[in-house]
Amino acid sequence: MPSGHKAFLVHNTTDVDLLLMHNKTFAAEIGHAVSSRKRVEIISKAKMLGVKVTNPKARVTTES
C-alpha cells in the first residue's frame, strides 16, 4: 500500500482488536461482504483504537 501499511482483511469488530498492537504495520481493510451496519461498527471501533481503515467510505451512506 502507498501508506506503507500491510492490508489485514476484517469481517467483524473482534478482528479490529487483533490490530491493536500492530496498528503501525497493518491497516484494516473491510471485506466486501460486510453489511453497512457492521461497517459503521468496525469504523467506530477502529477510530477508537487508532487503527487505519483503507476503505472507510465503502457502502456507508449518510443522510444530508
C-alpha positions as YAML, in Angstrom:
chain: A
units: angstrom
residues:
- id: 1
  name: MET
  ca: [0.00, 0.00, 0.00]
- id: 2
  name: PRO
  ca: [1.22, 3.53, -0.63]
- id: 3
  name: SER
  ca: [0.99, 4.43, 3.06]
- id: 4
  name: GLY
  ca: [3.43, 1.65, 3.99]
- id: 5
  name: HIS
  ca: [0.85, -0.44, 5.82]
- id: 6
  name: LYS
  ca: [0.02, -4.04, 5.00]
- id: 7
  name: ALA
  ca: [-3.66, -4.87, 4.45]
- id: 8
  name: PHE
  ca: [-5.46, -7.02, 7.01]
- id: 9
  name: LEU
  ca: [-8.92, -8.22, 5.98]
- id: 10
  name: VAL
  ca: [-11.55, -7.52, 8.64]
- id: 11
  name: HIS
  ca: [-15.04, -9.05, 8.83]
- id: 12
  name: ASN
  ca: [-16.15, -8.09, 12.37]
- id: 13
  name: THR
  ca: [-15.21, -5.89, 15.31]
- id: 14
  name: THR
  ca: [-13.16, -8.59, 17.06]
- id: 15
  name: ASP
  ca: [-10.82, -8.67, 14.06]
- id: 16
  name: VAL
  ca: [-10.07, -5.00, 14.72]
- id: 17
  name: ASP
  ca: [-8.95, -5.90, 18.25]
- id: 18
  name: LEU
  ca: [-6.19, -8.05, 16.72]
- id: 19
  name: LEU
  ca: [-4.69, -4.94, 15.12]
- id: 20
  name: LEU
  ca: [-4.38, -3.03, 18.38]
- id: 21
  name: MET
  ca: [-0.71, -3.91, 18.92]
- id: 22
  name: HIS
  ca: [0.15, -3.80, 15.20]
- id: 23
  name: ASN
  ca: [-1.51, -0.55, 14.11]
- id: 24
  name: LYS
  ca: [1.79, 0.88, 12.81]
- id: 25
  name: THR
  ca: [2.37, -2.12, 10.50]
- id: 26
  name: PHE
  ca: [-1.11, -3.21, 9.40]
- id: 27
  name: ALA
  ca: [-4.21, -1.35, 8.22]
- id: 28
  name: ALA
  ca: [-7.72, -2.80, 8.37]
- id: 29
  name: GLU
  ca: [-9.49, -3.44, 5.09]
- id: 30
  name: ILE
  ca: [-13.20, -4.21, 5.41]
- id: 31
  name: GLY
  ca: [-14.35, -7.26, 3.43]
- id: 32
  name: HIS
  ca: [-16.79, -6.75, 0.56]
- id: 33
  name: ALA
  ca: [-19.50, -8.98, 2.06]
- id: 34
  name: VAL
  ca: [-19.78, -7.00, 5.31]
- id: 35
  name: SER
  ca: [-23.09, -5.18, 5.81]
- id: 36
  name: SER
  ca: [-23.29, -1.42, 6.18]
- id: 37
  name: ARG
  ca: [-24.41, -1.72, 9.84]
- id: 38
  name: LYS
  ca: [-21.30, -3.77, 10.69]
- id: 39
  name: ARG
  ca: [-19.11, -1.40, 8.67]
- id: 40
  name: VAL
  ca: [-20.18, 1.51, 10.86]
- id: 41
  name: GLU
  ca: [-19.35, -0.52, 13.98]
- id: 42
  name: ILE
  ca: [-15.94, -1.54, 12.58]
- id: 43
  name: ILE
  ca: [-15.06, 2.03, 11.60]
- id: 44
  name: SER
  ca: [-16.01, 3.44, 15.01]
- id: 45
  name: LYS
  ca: [-14.05, 0.70, 16.82]
- id: 46
  name: ALA
  ca: [-11.00, 1.29, 14.60]
- id: 47
  name: LYS
  ca: [-11.15, 5.03, 15.24]
- id: 48
  name: MET
  ca: [-11.35, 4.39, 18.98]
- id: 49
  name: LEU
  ca: [-8.29, 2.10, 18.86]
- id: 50
  name: GLY
  ca: [-6.29, 4.24, 16.42]
- id: 51
  name: VAL
  ca: [-6.28, 1.69, 13.58]
- id: 52
  name: LYS
  ca: [-6.21, 2.92, 9.98]
- id: 53
  name: VAL
  ca: [-9.03, 1.70, 7.71]
- id: 54
  name: THR
  ca: [-8.25, 1.65, 3.99]
- id: 55
  name: ASN
  ca: [-11.86, 1.72, 2.74]
- id: 56
  name: PRO
  ca: [-13.93, 3.60, 5.36]
- id: 57
  name: LYS
  ca: [-16.39, 5.17, 2.90]
- id: 58
  name: ALA
  ca: [-17.30, 1.98, 1.01]
- id: 59
  name: ARG
  ca: [-21.00, 1.09, 1.29]
- id: 60
  name: VAL
  ca: [-21.60, 3.59, 4.09]
- id: 61
  name: THR
  ca: [-24.24, 6.17, 3.25]
- id: 62
  name: THR
  ca: [-25.02, 9.26, 5.26]
- id: 63
  name: GLU
  ca: [-28.14, 11.37, 5.11]
- id: 64
  name: SER
  ca: [-27.64, 15.04, 4.29]
...
